[in-house]
Short mmCIF file of C-alpha atoms in Angstrom, two decimals:
data_model
loop_
_atom_site.label_atom_id
_atom_site.label_comp_id
_atom_site.label_asym_id
_atom_site.label_seq_id
_atom_site.Cartn_x
_atom_site.Cartn_y
_atom_site.Cartn_z
CA MET A 670 48.11 -18.58 49.30
CA SER A 671 45.13 -16.02 48.19
CA GLN A 672 46.03 -12.50 49.95
CA PRO A 673 43.34 -11.86 52.16
CA GLY A 674 40.66 -9.99 51.23
CA HIS A 675 41.10 -10.93 47.23
CA GLY A 676 38.17 -13.18 47.35
CA VAL A 677 36.01 -10.69 48.19
CA GLU A 678 37.53 -8.05 45.82
CA LEU A 679 36.43 -10.55 43.53
CA ALA A 680 33.58 -10.70 44.17
CA ASP A 681 32.50 -7.42 44.48
CA ASP A 682 33.58 -6.78 41.08
CA ALA A 683 31.51 -9.76 39.87
CA HIS A 684 28.61 -8.22 41.77
CA HIS A 685 28.76 -4.44 40.35
CA THR A 686 29.61 -6.15 36.67
CA PRO A 687 26.52 -4.78 34.51
CA ARG A 688 24.90 -7.90 33.37
CA PRO A 689 24.13 -7.80 29.48
CA ARG A 690 20.75 -6.72 28.14
CA SER A 691 18.38 -9.70 27.21
CA THR A 692 17.89 -9.81 23.51
CA THR A 693 14.74 -11.56 24.08
CA GLY A 694 13.33 -9.40 26.26
CA SER A 695 14.11 -6.35 24.48
CA LEU A 696 12.82 -7.94 20.88
CA ARG A 697 9.27 -8.96 22.88
CA ARG A 698 8.92 -5.16 24.20
CA GLU A 699 9.69 -3.83 21.18
CA LEU A 700 7.20 -6.49 19.62
CA VAL A 701 4.46 -5.63 21.51
CA ALA A 702 5.34 -1.51 21.05
CA ILE A 703 4.44 -2.32 17.63
CA GLY A 704 1.35 -4.42 18.25
CA LEU A 705 0.10 -1.21 20.53
CA VAL A 706 0.96 0.93 17.77
CA ALA A 707 -1.09 -1.38 14.56
CA ALA A 708 -4.32 -1.76 17.93
CA LEU A 709 -4.15 2.50 18.12
CA VAL A 710 -3.68 3.13 14.18
CA ALA A 711 -6.83 0.33 13.91
CA LEU A 712 -9.13 1.52 16.56
CA ILE A 713 -8.69 5.60 15.83
CA GLY A 714 -9.22 3.94 12.43
CA LEU A 715 -12.20 3.49 12.99
CA THR A 716 -13.62 6.20 14.33
CA PRO A 717 -14.32 8.17 10.57
CA LEU A 718 -16.62 5.80 10.31
CA LEU A 719 -19.19 6.69 12.76
CA THR A 720 -20.14 9.33 10.96
CA ASN A 721 -19.63 8.20 7.13
CA SER A 722 -19.73 4.95 6.89
CA HIS A 723 -18.06 4.88 3.02
CA PHE A 724 -15.13 6.61 4.52
CA TYR A 725 -12.80 4.46 2.77
CA TRP A 726 -14.56 3.93 -0.15
CA TYR A 727 -14.59 7.03 -2.47
CA ASP A 728 -12.45 8.25 -5.96
CA ASP A 729 -9.84 5.86 -7.18
CA SER A 730 -10.36 3.27 -4.61
CA ALA A 731 -13.99 2.85 -6.13
CA GLY A 732 -13.41 3.96 -9.89
CA GLY A 733 -10.02 1.76 -10.23
CA ALA A 734 -8.42 -0.36 -7.27
CA TYR A 735 -11.44 -2.46 -6.40
CA GLY A 736 -11.48 -3.75 -9.89
CA GLN A 737 -8.56 -4.12 -10.47
CA TRP A 738 -8.13 -6.18 -7.48
CA PHE A 739 -11.30 -8.08 -8.27
CA GLU A 740 -10.00 -8.71 -11.39
CA LEU A 741 -6.72 -9.87 -10.54
CA GLY A 742 -7.92 -12.15 -7.82
CA ARG A 743 -10.42 -13.46 -10.12
CA GLN A 744 -8.00 -14.62 -13.13
CA ILE A 745 -5.43 -16.20 -10.45
CA SER A 746 -8.32 -17.71 -9.04
CA HIS A 747 -9.03 -19.69 -12.13
CA GLY A 748 -4.81 -20.89 -12.61
CA HIS A 749 -4.78 -17.43 -15.05
CA TRP A 750 -1.98 -14.92 -14.96
CA PRO A 751 -2.36 -11.94 -16.85
CA LEU A 752 0.51 -10.46 -17.57
CA LEU A 753 -0.19 -8.81 -20.80
CA ASN A 754 -3.39 -8.02 -22.34
CA PRO A 755 -3.07 -6.10 -25.72
CA SER A 756 -7.17 -5.30 -25.81
CA ALA A 757 -7.51 -3.66 -21.85
CA TRP A 758 -8.78 -0.32 -22.36
CA MET A 759 -6.19 2.41 -23.35
CA ALA A 760 -3.50 -0.32 -21.81
CA GLY A 761 -2.84 -3.60 -20.62
CA ASN A 762 0.45 -4.15 -19.38
CA TYR A 763 -0.44 -5.36 -15.86
CA THR A 764 3.10 -5.50 -14.63
CA VAL A 765 3.58 -1.89 -14.43
CA GLU A 766 0.10 -0.32 -13.97
CA GLN A 767 -0.93 -0.40 -10.57
CA PHE A 768 -1.82 -3.85 -10.76
CA GLY A 769 0.42 -5.51 -8.45
CA LEU A 770 0.94 -8.37 -10.35
CA LEU A 771 4.02 -9.50 -9.20
CA ASN A 772 3.26 -8.10 -5.02
CA PRO A 773 1.82 -10.67 -3.10
CA VAL A 774 0.72 -8.34 -0.33
CA VAL A 775 -1.60 -7.33 -3.83
CA ILE A 776 -2.33 -10.64 -4.71
CA VAL A 777 -3.87 -11.90 -1.48
CA ILE A 778 -5.76 -8.82 -1.57
CA GLY A 779 -7.34 -9.74 -4.32
CA LEU A 780 -7.89 -13.62 -3.76
CA ILE A 781 -9.70 -12.15 -0.88
CA THR A 782 -11.97 -9.76 -2.78
CA GLN A 783 -13.63 -12.96 -4.03
CA LEU A 784 -14.56 -14.41 -0.60
CA VAL A 785 -16.01 -10.69 1.02
CA SER A 786 -19.54 -9.63 -1.09
CA ASN A 787 -18.54 -6.10 0.68
CA ALA A 788 -16.63 -3.77 -1.43
CA ALA A 789 -16.94 -0.88 1.20
CA VAL A 790 -15.95 -3.15 4.00
CA MET A 791 -12.72 -5.57 1.52
CA ALA A 792 -11.73 -1.17 1.00
CA THR A 793 -11.57 -0.24 4.68
CA GLY A 794 -10.12 -3.80 5.96
CA VAL A 795 -7.44 -3.57 3.66
CA LYS A 796 -6.69 1.07 3.60
CA LEU A 797 -6.80 0.03 7.20
CA PHE A 798 -4.05 -2.78 6.92
CA PHE A 799 -1.72 -0.57 5.36
CA MET A 800 -1.96 2.33 8.05
CA MET A 801 -1.22 0.03 10.73
CA VAL A 802 1.61 -1.32 8.17
CA GLY A 803 2.79 2.29 7.80
CA GLY A 804 2.88 2.91 11.53
CA ALA A 805 4.39 0.22 12.89
CA GLY A 806 7.32 1.51 9.86
CA VAL A 807 7.47 5.08 11.71
CA TYR A 808 7.83 3.44 15.01
CA ALA A 809 10.53 1.23 14.09
CA LEU A 810 12.49 4.04 12.46
CA ALA A 811 12.17 6.18 15.58
CA ARG A 812 13.39 3.39 17.92
CA GLN A 813 16.54 2.94 15.46
CA PHE A 814 17.30 6.49 15.73
CA GLY A 815 17.08 6.45 19.42
CA ALA A 816 14.00 7.75 20.53
CA ARG A 817 12.45 6.75 23.27
CA ARG A 818 10.13 3.73 23.23
CA CYS A 819 6.79 6.18 24.87
CA LEU A 820 7.53 9.18 21.74
CA SER A 821 8.39 6.32 19.17
CA VAL A 822 4.17 5.03 19.24
CA MET A 823 3.19 8.50 19.38
CA ALA A 824 4.91 8.93 16.19
CA GLY A 825 3.80 6.02 14.75
CA VAL A 826 0.39 6.65 15.64
CA ALA A 827 0.01 9.87 14.27
CA ALA A 828 1.97 9.43 10.90
CA PRO A 829 -1.08 8.01 9.28
CA LEU A 830 -3.98 9.28 11.17
CA GLY A 831 -3.53 12.58 9.62
CA GLY A 832 -3.39 15.44 7.30
CA PHE A 833 -3.14 14.07 3.12
CA THR A 834 -2.12 10.51 4.29
CA LEU A 835 -5.83 10.53 6.21
CA PHE A 836 -8.18 12.82 4.04
CA LEU A 837 -6.47 11.53 0.45
CA ASP A 838 -4.67 8.23 0.67
CA ALA A 839 -6.54 6.29 2.97
CA THR A 840 -9.93 7.52 1.42
CA SER A 841 -9.29 7.30 -2.31
CA TRP A 842 -5.27 7.07 -3.19
CA VAL A 843 -4.97 3.34 -2.06
CA THR A 844 -1.93 3.07 -4.06
CA ASN A 845 -0.41 5.93 -2.47
CA LEU A 846 -0.99 4.49 0.62
CA GLU A 847 0.65 0.98 -0.46
CA VAL A 848 4.01 2.94 -1.26
CA TRP A 849 3.71 5.21 1.25
CA ALA A 850 3.42 2.11 4.04
CA TYR A 851 6.32 0.14 2.82
CA PHE A 852 8.64 3.36 2.63
CA PRO A 853 9.30 3.22 6.84
CA TRP A 854 10.66 -0.19 6.36
CA VAL A 855 12.16 0.56 3.26
CA LEU A 856 14.47 2.93 5.11
CA TRP A 857 14.94 1.29 8.18
CA GLY A 858 16.17 -1.46 6.16
CA LEU A 859 18.56 0.19 4.50
CA TRP A 860 19.85 1.76 7.81
CA ARG A 861 20.51 -1.39 8.95
CA PHE A 862 22.06 -2.61 5.97
CA ILE A 863 24.40 0.47 5.00
CA VAL A 864 25.44 1.62 8.71
CA GLN A 865 25.04 -1.07 10.91
CA LYS A 866 26.17 -3.62 8.38
CA LYS A 867 23.39 -6.26 9.09
CA SER A 868 21.58 -8.09 6.94
CA TYR A 869 20.40 -6.97 3.41
CA TRP A 870 17.31 -8.99 3.20
CA PRO A 871 15.11 -6.72 5.39
CA ALA A 872 15.96 -4.12 2.82
CA PHE A 873 15.39 -5.92 -0.18
CA ALA A 874 11.90 -7.32 1.04
CA ALA A 875 10.71 -3.77 1.85
CA GLY A 876 11.41 -2.03 -1.52
CA TYR A 877 10.39 -4.93 -3.90
CA LEU A 878 7.33 -4.38 -1.50
CA THR A 879 7.25 -0.45 -2.41
CA ILE A 880 8.57 -1.35 -6.36
CA THR A 881 5.95 -4.14 -7.37
CA VAL A 882 3.21 -1.96 -6.21
CA ALA A 883 4.04 -0.59 -9.86
CA TYR A 884 2.80 3.18 -8.61
CA VAL A 885 5.93 5.08 -10.04
CA GLN A 886 6.13 7.44 -6.95
CA GLY A 887 6.88 4.55 -4.91
CA THR A 888 9.70 4.06 -6.77
CA VAL A 889 10.59 7.41 -6.46
CA MET A 890 10.92 7.28 -3.12
CA VAL A 891 13.18 4.46 -2.88
CA VAL A 892 15.19 6.29 -5.72
CA PHE A 893 15.60 9.65 -3.07
CA ALA A 894 16.53 7.48 -0.55
CA PHE A 895 19.47 6.30 -1.99
CA VAL A 896 20.56 9.17 -3.63
CA ALA A 897 20.19 10.80 -0.18
CA PHE A 898 22.04 7.93 1.18
CA LEU A 899 24.67 8.58 -0.90
CA ILE A 900 25.16 12.01 -0.06
CA TRP A 901 25.48 10.81 3.47
CA CYS A 902 28.29 8.47 2.53
CA ALA A 903 30.00 11.59 0.74
CA ILE A 904 29.74 13.49 3.79
CA ARG A 905 30.44 11.47 6.48
CA ARG A 906 33.95 10.51 3.80
CA THR A 907 32.69 6.20 4.13
CA ALA A 908 33.41 4.76 1.22
CA SER A 909 32.70 1.03 2.29
CA ARG A 910 29.88 2.34 3.19
CA ALA A 911 28.94 4.39 0.05
CA LEU A 912 29.59 0.72 -1.81
CA ARG A 913 27.57 -0.87 0.58
CA THR A 914 23.96 1.38 -0.55
CA VAL A 915 25.49 1.14 -4.49
CA LEU A 916 25.67 -2.76 -4.28
CA ALA A 917 21.37 -2.63 -2.16
CA GLY A 918 20.37 -0.33 -5.23
CA LEU A 919 21.32 -3.00 -7.73
CA PRO A 920 18.80 -5.19 -7.15
CA MET A 921 16.20 -2.72 -6.69
CA GLY A 922 16.52 -1.28 -9.89
CA LEU A 923 16.06 -4.08 -11.92
CA LEU A 924 13.05 -4.55 -10.65
CA THR A 925 11.88 -1.31 -12.37
CA TRP A 926 12.93 -3.07 -15.50
CA PRO A 927 9.42 -3.35 -17.14
CA CYS A 928 8.91 -0.06 -16.53
CA THR A 929 11.26 0.74 -19.66
CA CYS A 930 9.30 -1.28 -21.49
CA ARG A 931 5.67 0.43 -21.24
CA ARG A 932 4.84 2.35 -23.77
CA ARG A 933 6.25 0.13 -26.30
CA LEU A 934 3.78 -2.81 -24.86
CA CYS A 935 0.90 -0.33 -24.61
CA GLN A 936 1.38 1.10 -28.03
CA ARG A 937 0.92 -2.38 -29.14
CA ARG A 938 -2.81 -2.48 -29.20
CA THR A 939 -4.71 -4.54 -31.23
CA ARG A 940 -7.86 -2.54 -30.33
CA PRO A 941 -9.53 -0.09 -27.97
CA SER A 942 -11.39 -1.58 -25.55
CA ASP A 943 -14.13 -0.81 -23.25
CA ASP A 944 -11.94 -2.80 -20.48
CA LEU A 945 -11.44 -0.86 -17.65
CA CYS A 946 -8.59 -2.32 -15.76
CA GLY A 947 -9.73 -5.81 -17.08
CA VAL A 948 -13.69 -4.93 -15.81
CA GLY A 949 -15.88 -3.95 -18.57
CA VAL A 950 -17.62 -0.74 -18.81
CA GLU A 951 -20.11 0.75 -21.21
CA ARG A 952 -18.52 3.31 -24.21
CA GLY A 953 -18.37 6.80 -22.31
CA ALA A 954 -19.06 5.67 -18.55
CA GLY A 955 -15.80 6.86 -17.47
CA ALA A 956 -18.00 10.71 -16.74
CA HIS A 957 -19.94 8.26 -14.29
CA LEU A 958 -16.89 6.93 -12.36
CA PRO A 959 -17.44 7.95 -8.17
CA VAL A 960 -15.33 10.67 -8.15
CA GLY A 961 -14.28 13.02 -4.52
CA GLY A 962 -13.79 12.28 -1.30
CA PRO A 963 -15.78 12.39 2.40
CA ALA A 964 -14.30 16.18 2.38
CA ARG A 965 -14.99 16.82 -1.04
CA ARG A 966 -19.29 17.14 -2.33
CA HIS A 967 -19.73 17.69 -6.00
CA GLY A 968 -23.11 19.65 -6.79
CA GLY A 969 -23.59 21.51 -9.74
CA ALA A 970 -23.01 21.27 -13.38
CA GLY A 971 -20.17 19.29 -13.12
CA ALA A 972 -21.58 16.60 -10.34
CA PRO A 973 -21.49 12.78 -11.63
CA ALA A 974 -24.32 10.53 -11.12
CA ARG A 975 -24.15 7.53 -9.22
CA PRO A 976 -22.37 4.55 -11.24
CA ARG A 977 -23.94 1.40 -10.60
CA ALA A 978 -22.93 -2.41 -11.84
CA ASP A 979 -25.47 -3.83 -13.37
CA GLY A 980 -24.35 -7.44 -13.64
CA CYS A 981 -22.07 -9.98 -16.14
CA ALA A 982 -21.39 -8.16 -20.09
CA THR A 983 -24.67 -5.57 -19.43
CA ARG A 984 -25.01 -2.42 -21.35
CA SER A 985 -27.71 -0.29 -20.13
CA ALA A 986 -28.15 2.82 -21.66
CA ARG A 987 -26.55 6.01 -20.10
CA ARG A 988 -28.47 9.13 -19.56
CA PRO A 989 -27.57 12.62 -18.39
CA ALA A 990 -25.82 12.87 -14.84
CA HIS A 991 -28.10 14.55 -12.10
CA ARG A 992 -27.71 18.42 -11.84
CA GLY A 993 -27.37 20.58 -8.60
CA SER A 994 -28.04 16.89 -5.91
CA GLY A 995 -25.40 18.78 -3.70
CA ARG A 996 -24.47 15.59 -1.97
CA PRO A 997 -21.06 13.86 -1.36
CA VAL A 998 -20.54 11.38 -4.96
CA GLY A 999 -17.97 8.59 -4.39
CA GLY A 1000 -17.55 5.06 -4.69
CA GLY A 1001 -19.82 4.21 -1.53
CA HIS A 1002 -22.99 4.77 -3.76
CA ALA A 1003 -21.87 1.78 -6.05
CA ARG A 1004 -24.09 -1.32 -6.60
CA ALA A 1005 -23.82 -4.46 -7.80
CA GLY A 1006 -27.46 -5.41 -7.72
CA ALA A 1007 -28.02 -5.28 -4.61
CA ASP A 1008 -29.97 -3.57 -1.57
CA ARG A 1009 -26.77 -1.93 0.09
CA PRO A 1010 -24.05 0.04 -1.38
CA GLY A 1011 -20.91 -1.80 -2.09
CA ASP A 1012 -22.70 -4.90 -1.75
CA LEU A 1013 -21.04 -6.98 -4.66
CA ARG A 1014 -23.15 -10.15 -3.35
CA ALA A 1015 -25.24 -10.66 -6.46
CA LEU A 1016 -21.82 -10.23 -8.46
CA HIS A 1017 -20.20 -12.99 -6.73
CA GLU A 1018 -22.89 -15.63 -6.83
CA ARG A 1019 -23.62 -14.63 -10.82
CA GLY A 1020 -19.92 -15.65 -11.24
CA CYS A 1021 -19.21 -12.29 -13.74
CA SER A 1022 -16.38 -11.84 -15.32
CA GLY A 1023 -16.56 -8.13 -15.03
CA LEU A 1024 -18.65 -4.54 -13.78
CA SER A 1025 -20.44 -2.89 -16.03
CA VAL A 1026 -21.15 0.51 -14.85
CA SER A 1027 -24.48 2.36 -15.76
CA VAL A 1028 -26.36 5.13 -14.18
CA ALA A 1029 -28.71 4.65 -11.22
CA GLY A 1030 -31.54 6.73 -11.61
#
């Protein structure tokens, strides 16, 4: 017979035993928080457009990145994979020249450019997307290191909306914004694999996206991350984790192999060309590409004129740049035979194979 009260004691023990936390519920809360970070970043990121509708359409974005997206999407939509173009202007090794040829996100962006006629709108959407990705990555990284959820949300929202990231990367330097957005996810994935001994694939996916943007700064960031992990392993004297760090770095290191061929391939040009990233420009028009940003105004002797795309493979006469205009100069002034800045409807309708840059009168 059981002793009196024994059953009561068991019942009390069972009553006071803590229930295991629901993995599904915790994951749901984290996803909601990530969605909140993305929504706040997008909402706050739209506020600069209230005073400058082309805030995200300056300098490299207008003079280079959009042309790369457009040409990549055009060629892939026609069933051509442009690995190497020896006749391209100054280069043509698209696998390593910020073309993003091996990056699925960049390829999708290129295909979308074939559908969106307004280049400024397209650039704005791309910038906000990467800002949201980066903000979500900062949130995940903060949570991984034990920060409270509310503070992690604040960090995720603040990271892409201030300083260098907002006023240079987001406005013009889009390739740097891309690798910045992926990098927190690289750190998050490596910590899961090296320290927590979980799956390697999240780390590899983030590293792959970072490296295949083909922007050298992203690769350097990944290298420094591995060096930091190796130093951490040496301090903690954990040989097994150091081995996992090396094993994690080998596949990512192989992704950088095309860069070793860059100089050799670029020197094998058959002839100089007027193609800028696959986009035809008039000879000498490089001086008139849109430069600057919302925080800079160009005037005086160095002020470039407004560029304009006049159609397919045309070569219009170049005129001297306007002097002393004092107006902000940027890709938002680029035109393609349309009425609104950045509107490329005419270019899409003509089915042009490239842009021709000329000077607006």
